[in-house]
Amino acid sequence: KVNGELRLYRFDRDYDNPSTKDQFANSLTGLLTVRSGSVGGFSAVATGFSAHSFGTQSHDTGRIDTSLMGPGNTIDGFTQAFVEYANPWVTVRAGDQYLNTPWMGQSDSRVVPASYQGAMVDFRPAKGWDIYAIRTLRWKSRTSEGYNDDNVYYPSTYHGDSMYGNNGALPPSARSQDGTTAIGGTYASKSFKAQAWYYDFEHFGRMGYVDGMYTFADVGAFKPFLGAQVVRETSGSGNVLVGTHTPITGVAGQRVDASAWGVDAGVGIGKAKFDVAYNKLDSDRNATGAGAIISPYTNSYATDPLYTTSMLRGLVELGPGTAWKARAQYALFHDDLVVAAAYARYDTVLRGVSHNLYMDVIWKLDKVLKGLQLRDRWEHTVGGTNNLNPGGRSWTNNRLMISYTF
């Protein structure tokens, strides 16, 4: 079986600060997945990719949005190459693969998803219930051509990597990461969804995470829902950030020590949905990042599961403080067109008060060509301190994304 996707993306960063160069990037990318037939429950899967800018990258590297596909004109490689055994009760995978967990996933907001080298077991003891055990050794960032023993806190070219749009706070001499162990469970029924996870990001932190969402019975035309989440993280052994005295959000610390919680409440009304969310991340002046959540696979990607994370950043990137976010969504034309808008406010210890305004338009064009979709994501950010936004001035990020799945 063969399937794939073509992605044509254009990213722009427009800065109000006159001394900061505007940035852009274009990419046409193909992802092709080949799956063998199943023999006794065993099968093999491979996904290759090739991303090209076709010479449109600026000769001035300071004007390139390197988060899309790096500073070069081409990246090629494999995002998946694994063998799998599956039956109705269990799935076992070994090799290079995508993962879909809250703090270790695909971060798929660029042309190539992130992927991981390791093994995964998914046990399904009852309907709607999955229990996972995961062990990874290396990962491939969204702009890397191959797998490496690093994460987003390492320099972009650590051990020959080509990882861009990352945090990059660690020195080049830092010891490598030895992978991650994750154990978790998910449950889903018609009205209730919940998950609980434990992560051992070796030499970076040990994290526990729980969230749940309950949808109440309809009240006339209204469908109310309520969610909650909790995060707790500590240093673990031989912490690299602590040992190298690396500042996160400008602050080095004696240990990793993060505690956060959040709530999300909203209502669906026909084709519309409205919700308001709140998160709080505690401050600890003796901890790395003054109590920052250490997230080795999402920091600077803004793909973590906190309810108030925006397209550009959230409390993982900003550090301790509070955040709230209001969001509205409406579907039109038999759900072929979805329009969403959001406003987020962050009040943080290290980066002050900032505001993000977001717009998102998704247009499914299956009636024109099955699998064709047009999407535009736009966000404007203003405020903050300590150079959160260049020169203390606002800026805008626009992401035009055309995709075709087959």
Short mmCIF file of C-alpha atoms in Angstrom, two decimals:
data_model
loop_
_atom_site.label_atom_id
_atom_site.label_comp_id
_atom_site.label_asym_id
_atom_site.label_seq_id
_atom_site.Cartn_x
_atom_site.Cartn_y
_atom_site.Cartn_z
CA LYS A 1 0.00 0.00 0.00
CA VAL A 2 1.30 3.42 -0.98
CA ASN A 3 0.09 6.84 0.15
CA GLY A 4 1.59 10.25 0.48
CA GLU A 5 1.28 14.00 0.72
CA LEU A 6 2.50 17.05 -1.17
CA ARG A 7 3.00 20.26 0.81
CA LEU A 8 3.55 23.72 -0.65
CA TYR A 9 4.28 26.17 2.18
CA ARG A 10 5.14 29.87 2.34
CA PHE A 11 6.20 31.35 5.71
CA ASP A 12 6.69 35.07 6.44
CA ARG A 13 7.94 36.91 9.53
CA ASP A 14 7.36 40.67 9.39
CA TYR A 15 9.01 42.71 12.16
CA ASP A 16 8.05 46.22 13.25
CA ASN A 17 11.55 46.73 14.66
CA PRO A 18 13.44 48.58 11.87
CA SER A 19 16.77 46.96 12.74
CA THR A 20 15.41 43.39 12.47
CA LYS A 21 15.30 41.82 9.02
CA ASP A 22 12.01 40.41 7.78
CA GLN A 23 12.24 36.70 7.00
CA PHE A 24 10.57 34.32 4.56
CA ALA A 25 10.86 30.78 3.23
CA ASN A 26 9.19 28.62 0.56
CA SER A 27 9.12 24.86 0.31
CA LEU A 28 7.59 22.17 -1.87
CA THR A 29 7.79 18.86 -0.04
CA GLY A 30 6.76 15.32 -0.84
CA LEU A 31 6.21 12.59 1.76
CA LEU A 32 5.69 9.03 0.48
CA THR A 33 4.74 6.10 2.72
CA VAL A 34 5.02 2.47 1.64
CA ARG A 35 3.43 -0.24 3.79
CA SER A 36 3.95 -3.94 3.13
CA GLY A 37 1.22 -6.50 3.43
CA SER A 38 0.72 -8.26 6.77
CA VAL A 39 2.08 -11.77 7.26
CA GLY A 40 1.07 -13.34 10.57
CA GLY A 41 0.53 -9.88 11.98
CA PHE A 42 3.96 -8.62 10.89
CA SER A 43 4.46 -5.74 8.44
CA ALA A 44 6.98 -3.06 7.52
CA VAL A 45 6.55 0.68 6.88
CA ALA A 46 8.84 3.30 5.36
CA THR A 47 8.23 7.02 4.80
CA GLY A 48 10.64 9.06 2.73
CA PHE A 49 10.64 12.82 2.24
CA SER A 50 12.20 15.40 -0.03
CA ALA A 51 11.85 19.15 0.56
CA HIS A 52 12.98 21.79 -1.95
CA SER A 53 13.01 25.59 -2.02
CA PHE A 54 13.95 25.59 -5.74
CA GLY A 55 16.47 28.35 -5.24
CA THR A 56 14.06 30.78 -3.57
CA GLN A 57 16.03 31.01 -0.31
CA SER A 58 17.52 34.46 0.25
CA HIS A 59 21.27 34.87 -0.25
CA ASP A 60 21.17 36.74 3.05
CA THR A 61 20.70 33.95 5.63
CA GLY A 62 19.38 36.53 8.09
CA ARG A 63 16.30 36.85 5.89
CA ILE A 64 15.51 33.11 5.84
CA ASP A 65 12.88 31.63 8.13
CA THR A 66 15.04 28.61 8.88
CA SER A 67 12.31 26.96 10.97
CA LEU A 68 10.57 25.80 7.77
CA MET A 69 13.34 23.63 6.27
CA GLY A 70 16.64 25.09 7.47
CA PRO A 71 18.90 27.53 5.56
CA GLY A 72 19.60 25.27 2.58
CA ASN A 73 17.69 24.59 -0.61
CA THR A 74 17.10 20.85 -0.12
CA ILE A 75 16.62 18.31 2.66
CA ASP A 76 15.98 14.60 2.05
CA GLY A 77 15.67 11.51 4.18
CA PHE A 78 13.36 9.06 5.93
CA THR A 79 10.97 9.94 8.73
CA GLN A 80 9.81 6.36 9.22
CA ALA A 81 11.36 2.92 8.73
CA PHE A 82 9.97 0.36 11.16
CA VAL A 83 8.70 -3.19 11.52
CA GLU A 84 5.39 -3.80 13.27
CA TYR A 85 3.46 -6.62 14.83
CA ALA A 86 -0.26 -6.04 15.39
CA ASN A 87 -3.30 -7.96 16.60
CA PRO A 88 -6.58 -6.76 18.14
CA TRP A 89 -4.94 -6.49 21.58
CA VAL A 90 -1.47 -5.13 20.98
CA THR A 91 0.73 -3.25 18.52
CA VAL A 92 4.53 -3.37 18.70
CA ARG A 93 6.78 -1.18 16.58
CA ALA A 94 10.58 -1.00 16.37
CA GLY A 95 12.58 1.46 14.30
CA ASP A 96 12.15 5.03 13.11
CA GLN A 97 8.58 6.17 13.68
CA TYR A 98 6.13 8.96 14.43
CA LEU A 99 4.87 9.25 18.00
CA ASN A 100 1.66 10.86 19.20
CA THR A 101 2.05 11.69 22.89
CA PRO A 102 1.46 15.06 24.62
CA TRP A 103 5.11 16.01 25.17
CA MET A 104 6.80 13.87 22.54
CA GLY A 105 5.03 13.99 19.19
CA GLN A 106 5.34 15.03 15.55
CA SER A 107 5.19 18.83 16.11
CA ASP A 108 3.77 18.83 12.60
CA SER A 109 3.53 22.53 11.81
CA ARG A 110 6.34 22.54 9.21
CA VAL A 111 6.88 20.61 5.98
CA VAL A 112 8.40 17.53 7.68
CA PRO A 113 7.17 16.04 11.01
CA ALA A 114 9.54 15.15 13.83
CA SER A 115 10.15 11.43 14.34
CA TYR A 116 11.87 9.10 16.79
CA GLN A 117 14.16 6.08 16.72
CA GLY A 118 13.11 3.43 19.20
CA ALA A 119 10.37 0.97 20.18
CA MET A 120 6.71 1.39 21.10
CA VAL A 121 4.15 -1.01 22.59
CA ASP A 122 0.42 -0.18 22.55
CA PHE A 123 -1.70 -2.57 24.64
CA ARG A 124 -5.50 -2.33 24.34
CA PRO A 125 -7.10 -4.19 27.27
CA ALA A 126 -10.61 -2.80 26.71
CA LYS A 127 -12.56 -0.63 24.31
CA GLY A 128 -11.34 2.97 24.35
CA TRP A 129 -8.36 2.20 26.59
CA ASP A 130 -4.72 2.16 25.43
CA ILE A 131 -1.61 1.57 27.55
CA TYR A 132 1.74 2.62 26.05
CA ALA A 133 5.38 1.85 26.74
CA ILE A 134 7.94 3.78 24.68
CA ARG A 135 11.70 3.81 24.60
CA THR A 136 13.52 6.14 22.19
CA LEU A 137 17.24 6.41 21.58
CA ARG A 138 17.48 9.30 19.12
CA TRP A 139 15.20 11.67 17.26
CA LYS A 140 15.01 13.61 14.01
CA SER A 141 13.93 17.22 14.25
CA ARG A 142 11.63 18.85 11.68
CA THR A 143 14.56 20.23 9.65
CA SER A 144 17.07 17.39 10.13
CA GLU A 145 17.98 14.88 7.44
CA GLY A 146 18.88 12.12 9.89
CA TYR A 147 18.60 11.03 13.52
CA ASN A 148 20.75 12.46 16.29
CA ASP A 149 21.42 12.16 20.04
CA ASP A 150 20.16 15.66 20.84
CA ASN A 151 16.95 17.64 21.42
CA VAL A 152 15.75 21.24 21.00
CA TYR A 153 18.06 22.57 23.77
CA TYR A 154 21.23 21.69 21.82
CA PRO A 155 22.91 23.92 19.21
CA SER A 156 21.52 23.63 15.68
CA THR A 157 24.57 21.79 14.31
CA TYR A 158 25.29 19.60 17.36
CA HIS A 159 27.09 16.40 16.26
CA GLY A 160 26.48 17.30 12.61
CA ASP A 161 22.74 17.90 12.99
CA SER A 162 20.76 20.50 11.01
CA MET A 163 18.12 21.39 13.59
CA TYR A 164 16.67 24.88 13.19
CA GLY A 165 13.91 26.86 14.90
CA ASN A 166 15.01 25.27 18.18
CA ASN A 167 15.93 26.65 21.62
CA GLY A 168 19.68 26.01 21.28
CA ALA A 169 20.70 27.17 24.77
CA LEU A 170 23.23 24.42 25.57
CA PRO A 171 26.94 24.78 24.74
CA PRO A 172 28.40 22.56 21.97
CA SER A 173 30.43 20.70 24.61
CA ALA A 174 27.33 19.42 26.45
CA ARG A 175 26.97 15.66 26.82
CA SER A 176 24.43 14.08 24.49
CA GLN A 177 20.97 12.94 25.52
CA ASP A 178 20.54 9.19 26.03
CA GLY A 179 16.96 9.05 24.77
CA THR A 180 13.61 9.03 26.54
CA THR A 181 11.41 6.49 28.29
CA ALA A 182 7.67 7.12 28.38
CA ILE A 183 4.82 5.16 29.95
CA GLY A 184 1.24 6.28 29.62
CA GLY A 185 -2.39 5.49 29.19
CA THR A 186 -5.31 7.05 27.33
CA TYR A 187 -9.04 6.53 27.69
CA ALA A 188 -11.86 7.77 25.47
CA SER A 189 -15.61 7.36 25.64
CA LYS A 190 -18.43 9.38 24.10
CA SER A 191 -18.38 12.03 26.82
CA PHE A 192 -15.02 11.66 28.57
CA LYS A 193 -11.38 11.64 27.44
CA ALA A 194 -8.36 11.38 29.73
CA GLN A 195 -4.67 10.52 29.64
CA ALA A 196 -1.81 10.12 32.08
CA TRP A 197 1.89 10.00 31.17
CA TYR A 198 5.30 9.64 32.81
CA TYR A 199 8.40 10.75 30.88
CA ASP A 200 12.04 10.24 31.76
CA PHE A 201 13.84 12.70 29.46
CA GLU A 202 17.24 11.31 30.35
CA HIS A 203 19.54 14.00 31.82
CA PHE A 204 16.84 16.66 31.33
CA GLY A 205 13.92 15.91 33.60
CA ARG A 206 11.29 13.48 34.83
CA MET A 207 7.76 14.58 34.12
CA GLY A 208 4.28 13.49 35.12
CA TYR A 209 1.33 14.76 33.09
CA VAL A 210 -2.43 14.23 33.39
CA ASP A 211 -5.36 15.77 31.54
CA GLY A 212 -9.04 15.09 31.06
CA MET A 213 -11.99 16.54 29.16
CA TYR A 214 -15.69 15.97 29.92
CA THR A 215 -18.52 16.88 27.57
CA PHE A 216 -21.81 17.39 29.38
CA ALA A 217 -25.24 16.38 28.15
CA ASP A 218 -26.79 18.87 25.74
CA VAL A 219 -28.62 21.81 27.26
CA GLY A 220 -30.93 22.71 24.44
CA ALA A 221 -28.67 23.74 21.56
CA PHE A 222 -25.65 24.07 23.86
CA LYS A 223 -22.96 21.39 24.32
CA PRO A 224 -20.80 22.47 27.30
CA PHE A 225 -17.40 20.92 28.04
CA LEU A 226 -14.77 21.23 30.78
CA GLY A 227 -11.14 20.15 30.85
CA ALA A 228 -8.26 20.19 33.33
CA GLN A 229 -4.53 19.40 33.20
CA VAL A 230 -1.60 19.07 35.62
CA VAL A 231 2.17 18.99 35.00
CA ARG A 232 4.91 18.13 37.51
CA GLU A 233 8.59 17.86 36.60
CA THR A 234 11.83 17.31 38.54
CA SER A 235 15.52 17.07 37.63
CA GLY A 236 16.18 13.37 37.25
CA SER A 237 19.78 12.15 37.32
CA GLY A 238 22.82 13.91 35.88
CA ASN A 239 20.84 16.87 34.59
CA VAL A 240 22.65 18.48 31.66
CA LEU A 241 21.05 21.91 32.01
CA VAL A 242 21.94 22.11 35.70
CA GLY A 243 25.43 20.68 35.22
CA THR A 244 26.33 23.17 32.48
CA HIS A 245 24.66 26.09 34.31
CA THR A 246 22.67 26.77 31.16
CA PRO A 247 20.17 29.61 31.48
CA ILE A 248 16.64 28.85 30.27
CA THR A 249 14.56 31.97 29.64
CA GLY A 250 17.61 33.81 31.00
CA VAL A 251 17.93 31.95 34.32
CA ALA A 252 20.22 29.05 35.28
CA GLY A 253 19.26 26.95 38.28
CA GLN A 254 20.26 24.35 40.84
CA ARG A 255 17.59 21.87 39.71
CA VAL A 256 14.63 21.34 37.41
CA ASP A 257 11.45 21.93 39.38
CA ALA A 258 8.23 22.79 37.52
CA SER A 259 4.58 22.69 38.59
CA ALA A 260 1.71 23.78 36.34
CA TRP A 261 -2.03 23.33 36.02
CA GLY A 262 -4.79 24.53 33.77
CA VAL A 263 -8.50 24.51 32.99
CA ASP A 264 -10.46 24.86 29.76
CA ALA A 265 -14.20 25.56 29.66
CA GLY A 266 -16.37 26.07 26.62
CA VAL A 267 -19.51 25.33 24.69
CA GLY A 268 -20.48 24.12 21.25
CA ILE A 269 -23.49 25.69 19.53
CA GLY A 270 -24.32 24.11 16.20
CA LYS A 271 -21.33 24.72 13.94
CA ALA A 272 -19.71 27.11 16.42
CA LYS A 273 -17.44 26.47 19.39
CA PHE A 274 -16.22 28.90 22.06
CA ASP A 275 -13.84 28.27 24.94
CA VAL A 276 -11.72 30.09 27.51
CA ALA A 277 -8.60 28.51 29.02
CA TYR A 278 -6.24 29.34 31.88
CA ASN A 279 -2.80 28.03 32.87
CA LYS A 280 -0.53 28.75 35.82
CA LEU A 281 3.15 27.79 36.02
CA ASP A 282 4.67 28.27 39.49
CA SER A 283 7.87 30.23 40.03
CA ASP A 284 10.94 28.91 41.87
CA ARG A 285 13.93 31.25 41.88
CA ASN A 286 16.39 28.40 42.55
CA ALA A 287 15.17 26.23 39.66
CA THR A 288 16.26 26.27 36.02
CA GLY A 289 14.31 28.95 34.20
CA ALA A 290 12.93 30.04 37.60
CA GLY A 291 10.61 27.01 37.46
CA ALA A 292 10.38 26.51 33.70
CA ILE A 293 8.92 23.34 32.19
CA ILE A 294 11.79 21.54 30.47
CA SER A 295 10.32 20.15 27.27
CA PRO A 296 13.07 18.61 25.09
CA TYR A 297 10.87 18.04 22.03
CA THR A 298 8.56 21.08 21.98
CA ASN A 299 10.36 24.15 23.40
CA SER A 300 10.43 26.87 20.70
CA TYR A 301 8.09 24.75 18.56
CA ALA A 302 5.02 25.78 20.60
CA THR A 303 3.50 22.31 20.17
CA ASP A 304 3.06 21.40 23.84
CA PRO A 305 -0.37 20.41 25.24
CA LEU A 306 -0.90 23.41 27.55
CA TYR A 307 -4.33 24.89 26.84
CA THR A 308 -3.05 28.45 26.43
CA THR A 309 -0.16 27.82 24.04
CA SER A 310 -0.40 30.00 20.92
CA MET A 311 1.00 29.43 17.44
CA LEU A 312 4.25 31.20 18.32
CA ARG A 313 4.77 30.50 22.02
CA GLY A 314 3.30 29.66 25.40
CA LEU A 315 4.38 29.27 29.01
CA VAL A 316 6.92 26.57 28.03
CA GLU A 317 8.80 29.24 26.06
CA LEU A 318 8.00 32.19 28.37
CA GLY A 319 8.59 30.59 31.76
CA PRO A 320 6.65 30.88 35.04
CA GLY A 321 3.54 32.99 35.22
CA THR A 322 -0.08 32.87 34.19
CA ALA A 323 -1.85 32.78 30.85
CA TRP A 324 -5.36 32.84 29.57
CA LYS A 325 -6.70 32.30 26.08
CA ALA A 326 -10.10 32.81 24.46
CA ARG A 327 -10.92 31.03 21.22
CA ALA A 328 -13.86 30.94 18.80
CA GLN A 329 -14.41 28.64 15.84
CA TYR A 330 -17.09 28.34 13.18
CA ALA A 331 -17.60 25.81 10.38
CA LEU A 332 -19.34 26.67 7.10
CA PHE A 333 -20.29 25.02 3.82
CA HIS A 334 -20.89 21.54 5.24
CA ASP A 335 -17.71 21.85 7.36
CA ASP A 336 -15.53 22.41 4.27
CA LEU A 337 -14.49 25.84 5.59
CA VAL A 338 -13.43 26.34 9.21
CA VAL A 339 -12.55 29.78 10.57
CA ALA A 340 -11.00 30.29 14.02
CA ALA A 341 -9.77 33.27 16.01
CA ALA A 342 -8.02 33.46 19.38
CA TYR A 343 -6.56 35.97 21.80
CA ALA A 344 -4.00 35.03 24.47
CA ARG A 345 -2.49 37.07 27.30
CA TYR A 346 0.68 36.04 29.16
CA ASP A 347 1.77 37.59 32.45
CA THR A 348 5.17 36.10 33.28
CA VAL A 349 7.96 36.57 35.80
CA LEU A 350 10.83 36.74 33.31
CA ARG A 351 9.25 38.09 30.13
CA GLY A 352 6.60 40.48 31.38
CA VAL A 353 3.14 40.87 29.85
CA SER A 354 2.56 39.98 26.20
CA HIS A 355 -0.44 39.45 23.95
CA ASN A 356 -1.01 37.22 20.91
CA LEU A 357 -3.81 37.59 18.36
CA TYR A 358 -4.42 34.57 16.10
CA MET A 359 -6.44 33.76 12.97
CA ASP A 360 -6.77 30.40 11.24
CA VAL A 361 -8.64 29.53 8.03
CA ILE A 362 -8.89 25.91 6.80
CA TRP A 363 -10.58 25.26 3.45
CA LYS A 364 -11.06 21.65 2.41
CA LEU A 365 -11.25 21.46 -1.38
CA ASP A 366 -12.26 17.82 -1.81
CA LYS A 367 -14.97 18.86 -4.28
CA VAL A 368 -12.25 20.30 -6.50
CA LEU A 369 -9.69 17.53 -5.92
CA LYS A 370 -10.03 14.90 -3.21
CA GLY A 371 -7.32 15.40 -0.57
CA LEU A 372 -6.64 19.08 -1.43
CA GLN A 373 -6.61 21.60 1.42
CA LEU A 374 -5.72 25.29 1.76
CA ARG A 375 -4.82 26.70 5.17
CA ASP A 376 -3.57 30.08 6.36
CA ARG A 377 -2.40 30.71 9.93
CA TRP A 378 -1.66 34.25 11.09
CA GLU A 379 -0.48 35.54 14.46
CA HIS A 380 0.49 38.97 15.74
CA THR A 381 2.44 39.29 18.99
CA VAL A 382 3.04 42.44 21.03
CA GLY A 383 4.53 43.34 24.40
CA GLY A 384 6.90 41.50 26.71
CA THR A 385 10.26 42.40 28.22
CA ASN A 386 13.89 41.24 27.97
CA ASN A 387 13.75 41.30 24.16
CA LEU A 388 10.89 38.79 23.98
CA ASN A 389 9.99 40.48 20.70
CA PRO A 390 12.90 42.03 18.75
CA GLY A 391 13.57 45.55 19.92
CA GLY A 392 10.50 45.37 22.14
CA ARG A 393 8.37 45.87 19.01
CA SER A 394 5.49 43.75 17.72
CA TRP A 395 5.77 41.37 14.77
CA THR A 396 3.59 39.12 12.63
CA ASN A 397 3.96 35.54 11.43
CA ASN A 398 1.94 34.25 8.46
CA ARG A 399 1.95 30.63 7.31
CA LEU A 400 0.28 29.76 4.01
CA MET A 401 -0.02 25.98 3.62
CA ILE A 402 -1.39 24.08 0.62
CA SER A 403 -1.48 20.30 0.99
CA TYR A 404 -2.64 17.37 -1.11
CA THR A 405 -2.96 13.88 0.34
CA PHE A 406 -3.23 10.79 -1.84
#
